[in-house]
mmCIF file of C-alpha atoms in Angstrom:
data_model
loop_
_atom_site.group_PDB
_atom_site.id
_atom_site.type_symbol
_atom_site.label_atom_id
_atom_site.label_comp_id
_atom_site.label_asym_id
_atom_site.label_seq_id
_atom_site.Cartn_x
_atom_site.Cartn_y
_atom_site.Cartn_z
ATOM 1 C CA MET A 1 -71.197 120.215 173.538
ATOM 2 C CA LEU A 2 -69.597 123.055 171.612
ATOM 3 C CA LEU A 3 -66.083 122.461 173.448
ATOM 4 C CA ARG A 4 -66.313 118.650 172.433
ATOM 5 C CA ALA A 5 -67.188 119.386 168.829
ATOM 6 C CA THR A 6 -64.101 121.773 168.631
ATOM 7 C CA ALA A 7 -61.937 118.797 170.103
ATOM 8 C CA GLU A 8 -63.495 116.223 167.579
ATOM 9 C CA ILE A 9 -62.095 118.579 164.766
ATOM 10 C CA SER A 10 -58.690 119.704 166.274
ATOM 11 C CA PHE A 11 -55.479 118.915 164.219
ATOM 12 C CA ASN A 12 -53.801 118.625 167.632
ATOM 13 C CA SER A 13 -54.223 115.288 169.656
ATOM 14 C CA ILE A 14 -56.287 116.038 172.976
ATOM 15 C CA VAL A 15 -56.455 113.610 175.922
ATOM 16 C CA ILE A 16 -58.462 113.924 179.223
ATOM 17 C CA THR A 17 -57.564 111.884 182.113
ATOM 18 C CA ASP A 18 -59.399 111.899 185.518
ATOM 19 C CA LYS A 19 -57.603 112.788 188.688
ATOM 20 C CA GLN A 20 -56.334 109.406 189.006
ATOM 21 C CA HIS A 21 -54.928 109.909 185.670
ATOM 22 C CA ASN A 22 -57.173 107.015 183.843
ATOM 23 C CA ILE A 23 -58.037 108.416 180.472
ATOM 24 C CA VAL A 24 -61.882 109.278 180.005
ATOM 25 C CA TYR A 25 -61.626 110.954 176.638
ATOM 26 C CA ALA A 26 -59.465 111.122 173.460
ATOM 27 C CA ASN A 27 -60.247 113.093 170.348
ATOM 28 C CA PRO A 28 -59.563 111.365 166.873
ATOM 29 C CA ALA A 29 -56.391 113.061 166.387
ATOM 30 C CA PHE A 30 -55.057 111.253 169.408
ATOM 31 C CA CYS A 31 -56.342 107.987 168.530
ATOM 32 C CA ARG A 32 -54.680 108.483 164.779
ATOM 33 C CA MET A 33 -51.385 109.530 166.376
ATOM 34 C CA THR A 34 -51.415 106.402 168.722
ATOM 35 C CA GLY A 35 -53.069 103.924 166.762
ATOM 36 C CA TYR A 36 -55.537 102.966 169.613
ATOM 37 C CA SER A 37 -59.358 103.404 169.388
ATOM 38 C CA LEU A 38 -61.225 105.401 172.005
ATOM 39 C CA ASP A 39 -62.472 102.252 173.430
ATOM 40 C CA GLU A 40 -59.174 100.626 173.994
ATOM 41 C CA LEU A 41 -57.726 103.960 175.523
ATOM 42 C CA ARG A 42 -60.858 104.693 177.793
ATOM 43 C CA GLY A 43 -59.950 103.651 181.451
ATOM 44 C CA GLN A 44 -56.114 103.227 180.544
ATOM 45 C CA ASN A 45 -53.400 105.008 182.303
ATOM 46 C CA PRO A 46 -51.253 107.075 179.611
ATOM 47 C CA ARG A 47 -48.359 105.064 180.840
ATOM 48 C CA ILE A 48 -49.559 102.488 178.166
ATOM 49 C CA LEU A 49 -47.602 104.637 175.582
ATOM 50 C CA GLN A 50 -44.496 104.685 177.401
ATOM 51 C CA GLY A 51 -41.365 102.384 176.336
ATOM 52 C CA PRO A 52 -37.621 101.954 176.550
ATOM 53 C CA LEU A 53 -36.771 105.354 174.869
ATOM 54 C CA THR A 54 -39.206 107.432 176.926
ATOM 55 C CA ASP A 55 -37.146 109.669 179.125
ATOM 56 C CA PRO A 56 -37.622 108.962 182.786
ATOM 57 C CA GLN A 57 -36.413 112.456 183.743
ATOM 58 C CA VAL A 58 -39.214 113.979 181.765
ATOM 59 C CA ILE A 59 -41.648 111.789 183.430
ATOM 60 C CA GLU A 60 -40.593 112.657 186.747
ATOM 61 C CA LYS A 61 -40.769 116.353 185.538
ATOM 62 C CA LEU A 62 -44.284 115.667 184.601
ATOM 63 C CA ARG A 63 -45.034 114.304 188.196
ATOM 64 C CA HIS A 64 -43.796 117.402 190.173
ATOM 65 C CA GLY A 65 -45.080 120.018 187.645
ATOM 66 C CA LEU A 66 -48.752 118.571 188.115
ATOM 67 C CA GLU A 67 -48.286 118.503 191.879
ATOM 68 C CA ASP A 68 -46.559 121.715 192.564
ATOM 69 C CA ARG A 69 -48.161 124.090 189.806
ATOM 70 C CA GLY A 70 -51.065 121.849 188.058
ATOM 71 C CA PHE A 71 -49.155 122.356 184.519
ATOM 72 C CA PHE A 72 -46.541 120.595 182.497
ATOM 73 C CA SER A 73 -44.677 121.177 179.163
ATOM 74 C CA GLY A 74 -42.191 119.142 177.752
ATOM 75 C CA SER A 75 -41.190 116.416 175.086
ATOM 76 C CA THR A 76 -40.044 112.723 174.933
ATOM 77 C CA ILE A 77 -40.559 109.783 172.809
ATOM 78 C CA ASN A 78 -43.816 107.459 173.141
ATOM 79 C CA TYR A 79 -44.828 104.301 171.347
ATOM 80 C CA ARG A 80 -47.793 103.755 169.108
ATOM 81 C CA LYS A 81 -49.917 100.533 169.417
ATOM 82 C CA ASN A 82 -47.783 98.781 166.708
ATOM 83 C CA GLY A 83 -44.700 99.609 168.793
ATOM 84 C CA LYS A 84 -43.117 102.316 166.534
ATOM 85 C CA PRO A 85 -41.728 105.263 168.438
ATOM 86 C CA TYR A 86 -42.702 108.682 167.930
ATOM 87 C CA LEU A 87 -41.214 112.189 169.281
ATOM 88 C CA LEU A 88 -44.025 113.905 171.425
ATOM 89 C CA GLU A 89 -44.441 117.414 172.407
ATOM 90 C CA TRP A 90 -47.259 118.032 174.804
ATOM 91 C CA THR A 91 -48.763 120.388 177.510
ATOM 92 C CA ILE A 92 -50.996 119.302 180.577
ATOM 93 C CA THR A 93 -53.084 121.451 182.522
ATOM 94 C CA GLU A 94 -55.074 120.649 185.733
ATOM 95 C CA ILE A 95 -58.925 121.495 185.735
ATOM 96 C CA SER A 96 -60.038 122.033 189.322
ATOM 97 C CA ASP A 97 -63.572 121.534 190.666
ATOM 98 C CA ASP A 98 -65.503 124.663 192.621
ATOM 99 C CA ALA A 99 -63.403 123.482 195.944
ATOM 100 C CA ASP A 100 -60.281 123.826 193.753
ATOM 101 C CA GLU A 101 -59.277 120.200 193.879
ATOM 102 C CA PRO A 102 -57.962 118.491 190.631
ATOM 103 C CA ARG A 103 -60.759 116.856 188.657
ATOM 104 C CA PHE A 104 -59.374 116.216 185.446
ATOM 105 C CA PHE A 105 -56.040 116.926 183.597
ATOM 106 C CA LEU A 106 -56.386 118.309 180.158
ATOM 107 C CA SER A 107 -53.421 117.231 177.723
ATOM 108 C CA VAL A 108 -52.590 118.647 174.190
ATOM 109 C CA GLN A 109 -49.962 116.805 172.274
ATOM 110 C CA LYS A 110 -48.472 116.911 168.831
ATOM 111 C CA ASP A 111 -46.403 114.381 167.105
ATOM 112 C CA ILE A 112 -42.982 116.411 166.057
ATOM 113 C CA THR A 113 -41.009 113.324 164.439
ATOM 114 C CA GLN A 114 -41.056 114.727 161.270
ATOM 115 C CA LEU A 115 -40.593 118.252 162.077
ATOM 116 C CA ASP A 116 -37.422 117.291 164.322
ATOM 117 C CA ALA A 117 -36.098 114.968 161.629
ATOM 118 C CA GLU A 118 -36.257 117.851 159.205
ATOM 119 C CA GLN A 119 -34.755 120.422 161.444
ATOM 120 C CA THR A 120 -31.978 117.874 162.158
ATOM 121 C CA THR A 121 -31.496 116.971 158.666
ATOM 122 C CA GLY A 122 -31.773 120.579 157.655
ATOM 123 C CA ASN A 123 -28.914 121.771 160.073
ATOM 124 C CA LEU A 124 -26.664 118.606 158.230
ATOM 125 C CA PHE A 125 -27.383 119.831 155.024
ATOM 126 C CA ALA A 126 -26.573 123.304 155.620
ATOM 127 C CA LYS A 127 -23.370 122.371 157.261
ATOM 128 C CA ALA A 128 -22.607 119.865 154.267
ATOM 129 C CA ILE A 129 -23.461 122.428 151.707
ATOM 130 C CA ASP A 130 -21.279 125.191 153.286
ATOM 131 C CA ALA A 131 -18.539 122.680 153.556
ATOM 132 C CA ALA A 132 -18.763 121.173 150.108
ATOM 133 C CA TYR A 133 -15.677 121.667 147.494
ATOM 134 C CA ASP A 134 -18.164 122.389 144.762
ATOM 135 C CA GLY A 135 -19.292 125.944 144.709
ATOM 136 C CA ILE A 136 -23.030 126.143 145.366
ATOM 137 C CA PHE A 137 -25.049 129.209 145.186
ATOM 138 C CA ILE A 138 -28.785 129.803 145.454
ATOM 139 C CA THR A 139 -30.723 132.630 143.919
ATOM 140 C CA ASP A 140 -34.374 133.648 144.345
ATOM 141 C CA ALA A 141 -37.071 133.469 141.646
ATOM 142 C CA GLU A 142 -35.419 136.933 140.078
ATOM 143 C CA GLY A 143 -32.265 135.607 140.011
ATOM 144 C CA LEU A 144 -30.713 137.437 142.908
ATOM 145 C CA ILE A 145 -28.068 135.616 144.969
ATOM 146 C CA GLU A 146 -29.275 134.846 148.699
ATOM 147 C CA PHE A 147 -26.482 132.151 149.624
ATOM 148 C CA ALA A 148 -23.114 131.262 148.410
ATOM 149 C CA ASN A 149 -21.002 128.418 150.035
ATOM 150 C CA GLN A 150 -17.033 128.278 150.631
ATOM 151 C CA GLY A 151 -16.669 126.288 147.488
ATOM 152 C CA PHE A 152 -18.090 129.067 145.475
ATOM 153 C CA GLU A 153 -15.479 131.464 147.159
ATOM 154 C CA ILE A 154 -12.653 129.040 146.135
ATOM 155 C CA ILE A 155 -13.668 128.421 142.658
ATOM 156 C CA THR A 156 -14.794 132.028 141.675
ATOM 157 C CA GLY A 157 -12.962 134.360 144.223
ATOM 158 C CA TYR A 158 -15.811 136.148 145.465
ATOM 159 C CA THR A 159 -16.885 135.936 148.974
ATOM 160 C CA PRO A 160 -20.538 135.345 149.877
ATOM 161 C CA ALA A 161 -20.600 138.815 151.075
ATOM 162 C CA GLU A 162 -19.584 140.043 147.641
ATOM 163 C CA VAL A 163 -22.214 138.547 145.653
ATOM 164 C CA ILE A 164 -25.392 138.356 147.931
ATOM 165 C CA GLY A 165 -27.908 140.535 146.537
ATOM 166 C CA HIS A 166 -26.469 140.382 143.030
ATOM 167 C CA THR A 167 -27.222 138.281 140.047
ATOM 168 C CA PRO A 168 -24.825 135.548 138.684
ATOM 169 C CA SER A 169 -24.188 137.827 135.902
ATOM 170 C CA ILE A 170 -21.024 139.021 138.181
ATOM 171 C CA LEU A 171 -19.506 135.929 136.756
ATOM 172 C CA LYS A 172 -20.324 136.625 133.042
ATOM 173 C CA SER A 173 -17.321 135.846 130.786
ATOM 174 C CA GLY A 174 -18.972 137.157 127.404
ATOM 175 C CA LYS A 175 -18.076 133.718 126.021
ATOM 176 C CA HIS A 176 -21.712 132.614 125.532
ATOM 177 C CA ASP A 177 -24.096 134.093 123.091
ATOM 178 C CA GLU A 178 -27.822 135.014 123.644
ATOM 179 C CA ALA A 179 -28.906 131.752 122.129
ATOM 180 C CA PHE A 180 -27.304 130.198 125.110
ATOM 181 C CA TYR A 181 -29.035 132.176 127.579
ATOM 182 C CA GLU A 182 -32.054 131.769 126.082
ATOM 183 C CA ARG A 183 -31.891 128.077 126.061
ATOM 184 C CA LEU A 184 -30.955 128.272 129.693
ATOM 185 C CA TRP A 185 -33.873 130.260 130.847
ATOM 186 C CA ARG A 186 -36.282 128.382 128.734
ATOM 187 C CA TYR A 187 -35.222 125.081 130.541
ATOM 188 C CA LEU A 188 -35.564 126.687 134.005
ATOM 189 C CA HIS A 189 -39.029 128.602 133.252
ATOM 190 C CA GLU A 190 -40.147 124.870 132.337
ATOM 191 C CA GLY A 191 -38.888 123.591 135.631
ATOM 192 C CA LEU A 192 -36.267 121.480 133.843
ATOM 193 C CA PRO A 193 -32.763 121.199 135.175
ATOM 194 C CA PHE A 194 -29.907 122.944 133.135
ATOM 195 C CA ARG A 195 -26.592 121.469 132.660
ATOM 196 C CA ALA A 196 -23.972 122.838 130.477
ATOM 197 C CA MET A 197 -20.053 123.416 130.662
ATOM 198 C CA VAL A 198 -19.905 127.163 131.096
ATOM 199 C CA ILE A 199 -17.145 129.512 130.898
ATOM 200 C CA ASN A 200 -17.312 132.041 134.009
ATOM 201 C CA ARG A 201 -15.083 134.865 134.848
ATOM 202 C CA HIS A 202 -12.980 134.644 138.067
ATOM 203 C CA LYS A 203 -12.906 137.839 140.423
ATOM 204 C CA ASP A 204 -9.340 138.252 139.134
ATOM 205 C CA GLY A 205 -10.276 138.337 135.481
ATOM 206 C CA ARG A 206 -9.083 135.000 134.201
ATOM 207 C CA GLU A 207 -11.520 132.493 132.488
ATOM 208 C CA ILE A 208 -12.860 129.413 134.675
ATOM 209 C CA HIS A 209 -14.350 126.660 132.956
ATOM 210 C CA CYS A 210 -17.103 125.113 134.933
ATOM 211 C CA GLN A 211 -19.606 122.249 134.830
ATOM 212 C CA GLN A 212 -22.726 123.990 136.247
ATOM 213 C CA THR A 213 -26.092 122.353 136.864
ATOM 214 C CA ILE A 214 -29.198 124.844 137.732
ATOM 215 C CA THR A 215 -32.358 123.285 139.222
ATOM 216 C CA ALA A 216 -35.570 125.274 140.045
ATOM 217 C CA VAL A 217 -37.006 124.945 143.620
ATOM 218 C CA LYS A 218 -40.811 124.895 143.555
ATOM 219 C CA ARG A 219 -43.545 125.711 146.077
ATOM 220 C CA ALA A 220 -46.157 123.436 146.989
ATOM 221 C CA ASN A 221 -48.471 125.282 144.440
ATOM 222 C CA GLY A 222 -46.039 124.647 141.645
ATOM 223 C CA THR A 223 -44.452 128.142 141.135
ATOM 224 C CA ILE A 224 -40.670 128.615 141.478
ATOM 225 C CA SER A 225 -39.236 129.875 144.676
ATOM 226 C CA HIS A 226 -35.727 129.844 144.134
ATOM 227 C CA TYR A 227 -32.756 128.329 141.977
ATOM 228 C CA VAL A 228 -30.044 126.226 143.056
ATOM 229 C CA SER A 229 -26.634 126.277 141.154
ATOM 230 C CA ILE A 230 -23.692 124.006 141.601
ATOM 231 C CA ILE A 231 -20.528 124.619 139.921
ATOM 232 C CA LYS A 232 -17.535 122.286 139.592
ATOM 233 C CA ASP A 233 -14.241 123.850 138.381
ATOM 234 C CA MET A 234 -13.064 121.914 135.286
ATOM 235 C CA THR A 235 -10.584 124.720 134.094
ATOM 236 C CA ASP A 236 -7.177 122.371 134.472
ATOM 237 C CA ARG A 237 -9.189 119.296 133.264
ATOM 238 C CA VAL A 238 -10.583 121.472 130.268
ATOM 239 C CA PHE A 239 -7.249 122.632 129.228
ATOM 240 C CA ASP A 240 -5.456 119.387 129.541
ATOM 241 C CA GLU A 241 -8.579 117.674 127.412
ATOM 242 C CA LEU A 242 -8.108 120.673 124.941
ATOM 243 C CA LYS A 243 -4.598 119.599 124.606
ATOM 244 C CA LEU A 244 -5.310 115.740 124.012
ATOM 245 C CA ARG A 245 -8.179 116.711 121.901
ATOM 246 C CA GLU A 246 -6.157 118.939 119.683
ATOM 247 C CA GLN A 247 -3.860 115.914 119.251
ATOM 248 C CA ALA A 248 -6.544 113.401 118.913
ATOM 249 C CA SER A 249 -8.845 115.416 116.557
ATOM 250 C CA HIS A 250 -6.556 117.285 114.221
ATOM 251 C CA ASP A 251 -4.718 115.956 111.263
ATOM 252 C CA ALA A 252 -1.070 116.496 111.844
ATOM 253 C CA MET A 253 -0.020 117.288 108.082
ATOM 254 C CA THR A 254 -2.616 120.023 107.701
ATOM 255 C CA GLY A 255 -3.888 121.016 111.150
ATOM 256 C CA LEU A 256 -7.366 120.527 110.011
ATOM 257 C CA LEU A 257 -9.792 118.284 111.876
ATOM 258 C CA ASN A 258 -9.412 114.546 111.255
ATOM 259 C CA ARG A 259 -12.131 112.229 110.646
ATOM 260 C CA ARG A 260 -12.790 111.538 114.118
ATOM 261 C CA GLY A 261 -12.833 115.089 114.921
ATOM 262 C CA GLY A 262 -14.884 115.880 112.114
ATOM 263 C CA GLU A 263 -17.473 113.134 112.939
ATOM 264 C CA LEU A 264 -17.809 114.643 116.498
ATOM 265 C CA GLU A 265 -18.450 118.298 115.096
ATOM 266 C CA LEU A 266 -20.886 116.953 112.595
ATOM 267 C CA GLU A 267 -22.968 115.242 115.250
ATOM 268 C CA VAL A 268 -23.027 118.370 117.633
ATOM 269 C CA SER A 269 -23.530 120.757 114.554
ATOM 270 C CA LEU A 270 -26.609 118.738 113.432
ATOM 271 C CA ILE A 271 -28.081 118.665 117.138
ATOM 272 C CA GLN A 272 -27.528 122.648 117.115
ATOM 273 C CA CYS A 273 -29.361 122.939 113.938
ATOM 274 C CA GLU A 274 -32.460 120.878 115.402
ATOM 275 C CA GLU A 275 -32.555 123.001 118.612
ATOM 276 C CA THR A 276 -32.213 126.488 116.643
ATOM 277 C CA SER A 277 -33.901 125.638 113.199
ATOM 278 C CA SER A 278 -31.091 127.275 111.342
ATOM 279 C CA THR A 279 -29.552 126.635 107.993
ATOM 280 C CA TYR A 280 -26.538 124.457 107.598
ATOM 281 C CA CYS A 281 -24.728 123.179 104.560
ATOM 282 C CA ILE A 282 -21.952 120.520 104.085
ATOM 283 C CA VAL A 283 -19.231 120.270 101.043
ATOM 284 C CA MET A 284 -17.332 117.285 100.284
ATOM 285 C CA ALA A 285 -14.136 117.701 98.037
ATOM 286 C CA ASP A 286 -11.941 115.105 96.316
ATOM 287 C CA ILE A 287 -8.679 115.674 94.702
ATOM 288 C CA ASP A 288 -9.057 114.603 91.019
ATOM 289 C CA ASN A 289 -6.692 111.624 89.833
ATOM 290 C CA PHE A 290 -4.702 111.793 93.140
ATOM 291 C CA LYS A 291 -3.607 108.230 93.156
ATOM 292 C CA ALA A 292 -1.779 108.864 89.901
ATOM 293 C CA VAL A 293 -0.090 111.891 91.054
ATOM 294 C CA ASN A 294 1.419 109.881 94.015
ATOM 295 C CA ASP A 295 2.576 107.166 91.784
ATOM 296 C CA THR A 296 3.986 109.061 89.283
ATOM 297 C CA TYR A 297 5.632 112.153 91.305
ATOM 298 C CA GLY A 298 5.877 110.591 94.953
ATOM 299 C CA HIS A 299 4.173 110.993 98.130
ATOM 300 C CA PRO A 300 6.051 114.340 98.922
ATOM 301 C CA ARG A 301 4.451 115.966 96.130
ATOM 302 C CA GLY A 302 1.181 114.524 96.842
ATOM 303 C CA ASP A 303 1.509 115.761 100.440
ATOM 304 C CA GLU A 304 2.102 119.414 98.734
ATOM 305 C CA ILE A 305 -1.047 119.293 97.286
ATOM 306 C CA ILE A 306 -2.970 118.004 100.409
ATOM 307 C CA LYS A 307 -1.430 121.237 102.105
ATOM 308 C CA ALA A 308 -2.279 123.474 99.403
ATOM 309 C CA VAL A 309 -6.030 122.362 99.374
ATOM 310 C CA ALA A 310 -6.189 122.679 102.988
ATOM 311 C CA ASP A 311 -5.011 126.348 103.163
ATOM 312 C CA ILE A 312 -7.324 126.934 100.267
ATOM 313 C CA LEU A 313 -10.157 125.654 102.270
ATOM 314 C CA ILE A 314 -9.163 127.879 105.473
ATOM 315 C CA GLU A 315 -8.820 131.003 103.169
ATOM 316 C CA ASN A 316 -12.410 130.461 101.822
ATOM 317 C CA THR A 317 -14.392 129.856 105.060
ATOM 318 C CA ARG A 318 -15.048 131.539 108.287
ATOM 319 C CA LYS A 319 -13.756 130.658 111.803
ATOM 320 C CA SER A 320 -17.015 129.363 112.705
ATOM 321 C CA ASP A 321 -16.728 126.982 109.623
ATOM 322 C CA LYS A 322 -15.147 123.451 110.228
ATOM 323 C CA CYS A 323 -12.678 122.097 107.670
ATOM 324 C CA ILE A 324 -11.745 118.431 107.938
ATOM 325 C CA ARG A 325 -9.279 116.051 106.142
ATOM 326 C CA TRP A 326 -11.851 113.427 105.780
ATOM 327 C CA GLY A 327 -9.619 110.717 104.192
ATOM 328 C CA GLY A 328 -6.236 110.544 102.134
ATOM 329 C CA GLU A 329 -7.391 113.210 99.386
ATOM 330 C CA GLU A 330 -10.946 113.587 100.538
ATOM 331 C CA PHE A 331 -11.951 116.954 102.587
ATOM 332 C CA ILE A 332 -15.366 118.034 104.140
ATOM 333 C CA VAL A 333 -16.274 121.651 105.253
ATOM 334 C CA LEU A 334 -19.152 122.066 107.523
ATOM 335 C CA LEU A 335 -21.062 125.507 107.044
ATOM 336 C CA PRO A 336 -23.233 126.404 109.958
ATOM 337 C CA PHE A 337 -25.794 129.334 109.490
ATOM 338 C CA CYS A 338 -25.105 129.002 105.760
ATOM 339 C CA ASP A 339 -27.627 128.691 103.008
ATOM 340 C CA MET A 340 -27.171 126.619 99.568
ATOM 341 C CA ASP A 341 -26.468 129.852 97.343
ATOM 342 C CA ARG A 342 -23.609 130.826 99.600
ATOM 343 C CA ALA A 343 -22.333 127.443 100.222
ATOM 344 C CA THR A 344 -22.277 126.575 96.421
ATOM 345 C CA ARG A 345 -20.381 129.774 96.026
ATOM 346 C CA ILE A 346 -17.739 128.620 98.576
ATOM 347 C CA ALA A 347 -17.291 125.554 96.841
ATOM 348 C CA GLU A 348 -16.756 127.151 93.518
ATOM 349 C CA ASN A 349 -14.191 129.468 94.650
ATOM 350 C CA ILE A 350 -12.455 126.540 96.455
ATOM 351 C CA ARG A 351 -12.527 124.826 93.081
ATOM 352 C CA THR A 352 -11.217 127.719 91.217
ATOM 353 C CA ASP A 353 -8.431 128.633 93.593
ATOM 354 C CA LEU A 354 -7.032 125.038 93.289
ATOM 355 C CA ALA A 355 -7.504 125.032 89.507
ATOM 356 C CA ALA A 356 -5.675 128.300 89.071
ATOM 357 C CA MET A 357 -2.740 126.896 90.808
ATOM 358 C CA THR A 358 0.605 125.315 89.110
ATOM 359 C CA PHE A 359 2.664 122.975 91.023
ATOM 360 C CA GLU A 360 6.174 121.793 90.061
ATOM 361 C CA GLU A 361 6.560 118.811 88.060
ATOM 362 C CA ILE A 362 2.842 118.244 88.176
ATOM 363 C CA GLY A 363 1.219 121.147 86.652
ATOM 364 C CA GLY A 364 -2.535 121.777 87.223
ATOM 365 C CA VAL A 365 -4.468 119.917 89.722
ATOM 366 C CA THR A 366 -8.289 120.008 90.191
ATOM 367 C CA LEU A 367 -11.115 119.252 92.513
ATOM 368 C CA SER A 368 -14.540 117.659 92.265
ATOM 369 C CA LEU A 369 -17.094 119.069 94.913
ATOM 370 C CA GLY A 370 -20.574 117.991 96.022
ATOM 371 C CA VAL A 371 -22.732 120.533 98.118
ATOM 372 C CA THR A 372 -26.139 119.836 99.994
ATOM 373 C CA ASP A 373 -28.176 121.509 103.102
ATOM 374 C CA TYR A 374 -29.484 120.156 106.287
ATOM 375 C CA THR A 375 -33.074 118.905 106.640
ATOM 376 C CA SER A 376 -34.866 118.240 109.901
ATOM 377 C CA ASP A 377 -34.833 114.498 109.601
ATOM 378 C CA ASP A 378 -31.090 114.330 108.850
ATOM 379 C CA THR A 379 -28.536 112.322 110.499
ATOM 380 C CA PRO A 380 -24.834 112.256 110.143
ATOM 381 C CA LYS A 381 -25.282 109.145 107.912
ATOM 382 C CA THR A 382 -27.944 110.450 105.601
ATOM 383 C CA ILE A 383 -26.360 113.828 105.003
ATOM 384 C CA LEU A 384 -23.004 112.298 104.511
ATOM 385 C CA GLU A 385 -24.455 109.793 101.962
ATOM 386 C CA ARG A 386 -26.195 112.633 100.165
ATOM 387 C CA VAL A 387 -23.108 114.640 99.702
ATOM 388 C CA ASP A 388 -20.903 111.902 98.832
ATOM 389 C CA HIS A 389 -23.581 111.170 96.076
ATOM 390 C CA LEU A 390 -23.257 114.557 94.806
ATOM 391 C CA LEU A 391 -19.535 114.532 94.859
ATOM 392 C CA TYR A 392 -19.368 111.196 92.759
ATOM 393 C CA GLN A 393 -21.894 112.928 90.458
ATOM 394 C CA SER A 394 -19.185 115.646 89.738
ATOM 395 C CA LYS A 395 -16.619 112.761 89.277
ATOM 396 C CA ARG A 396 -18.926 110.902 86.799
ATOM 397 C CA THR A 397 -19.810 113.777 84.743
ATOM 398 C CA GLY A 398 -16.217 115.157 83.989
ATOM 399 C CA LYS A 399 -14.553 116.142 87.171
ATOM 400 C CA ASN A 400 -13.495 119.753 88.264
ATOM 401 C CA ARG A 401 -16.814 120.742 88.897
ATOM 402 C CA VAL A 402 -19.383 121.293 91.970
ATOM 403 C CA SER A 403 -22.435 119.425 92.241
ATOM 404 C CA SER A 404 -25.182 120.801 94.366
ATOM 405 C CA GLU A 405 -28.602 119.701 95.593
ATOM 406 C CA GLN A 406 -30.993 121.377 97.829
ATOM 407 C CA ILE A 407 -33.266 119.326 99.767
ATOM 408 C CA ALA A 408 -36.813 120.833 100.334
#
């Protein structure tokens, strides 16, 4: 009774046949595997499970094994009741009576279809990963590299042997700030894929621009076991795009960003503000009475003034600030990590620097300016409308002045 109870709860499939090889018992696991009930199986020969893909050589080996040694072990394809094939691994052992004559045959079986598929697929994936042109490397949960493919060596110059056991910081270029890496680890710790353009450093010291994706691999219990990184070398494309972008996004006369480039910068800046909750201000400036200057003194004189304003904007701003020629005589300055007091001082300095200049034939020229700051619900449209309103408030109230408004 104990042996039967054990067979009933066994994970493996168990079937017992008599000496004529007719089934006398099959446990629940065997019935689930084959799709037959015990009543349907009892009295049948296991040949009912064979079909076109069943290997006859394996069946012949089975017959000789039982005749010669009373034992068999092997694998082949059998068929379920519904006709679907499955890959079977099984052993058969002879059970003899007191006269040492075969009385029963005990067979323990296992459906290895999925395991075989996983192993076959796993081998295929391993070969495909290693042959991939993109760089692929895998780290453990602590960030130590356990695997790197040939593509990784082609892109970075490092052989797998040189990086295994190290962290990916071996590729660090120093071009990304702490906020970048904080965002990266926040995504990964939350189990989210991280995608970004990353500037890495090649083994020979040059910078390589990579489109990189990092994905967490989780165990069955939800904890992270590994991270898989895929890097695509975009260096040539990046430099080509930078040249085209420089031409497409910058004003030919002043070298400042043009309106198209400025719109993109503003959109990106507002997204960064939302992510970092940082201060951010925008200044809009317009040359007073510029149409009259052009009409009276000609466009070459007008161009001199525009260039002078561009120079003043650059002189009064940081490298991280963005100066834009927004229209004919209209300019915008984007000031990240800048509060209203500082932004208003910058606007005043721009105004006074231009007002202090004297242009041949024309004399003095002035600017009207508006200044506002970013709020959490701002869009490019709303912040531009607000700063434009402040600019024209300066125009209406006498020109050559700065109007500012802090939004609580």
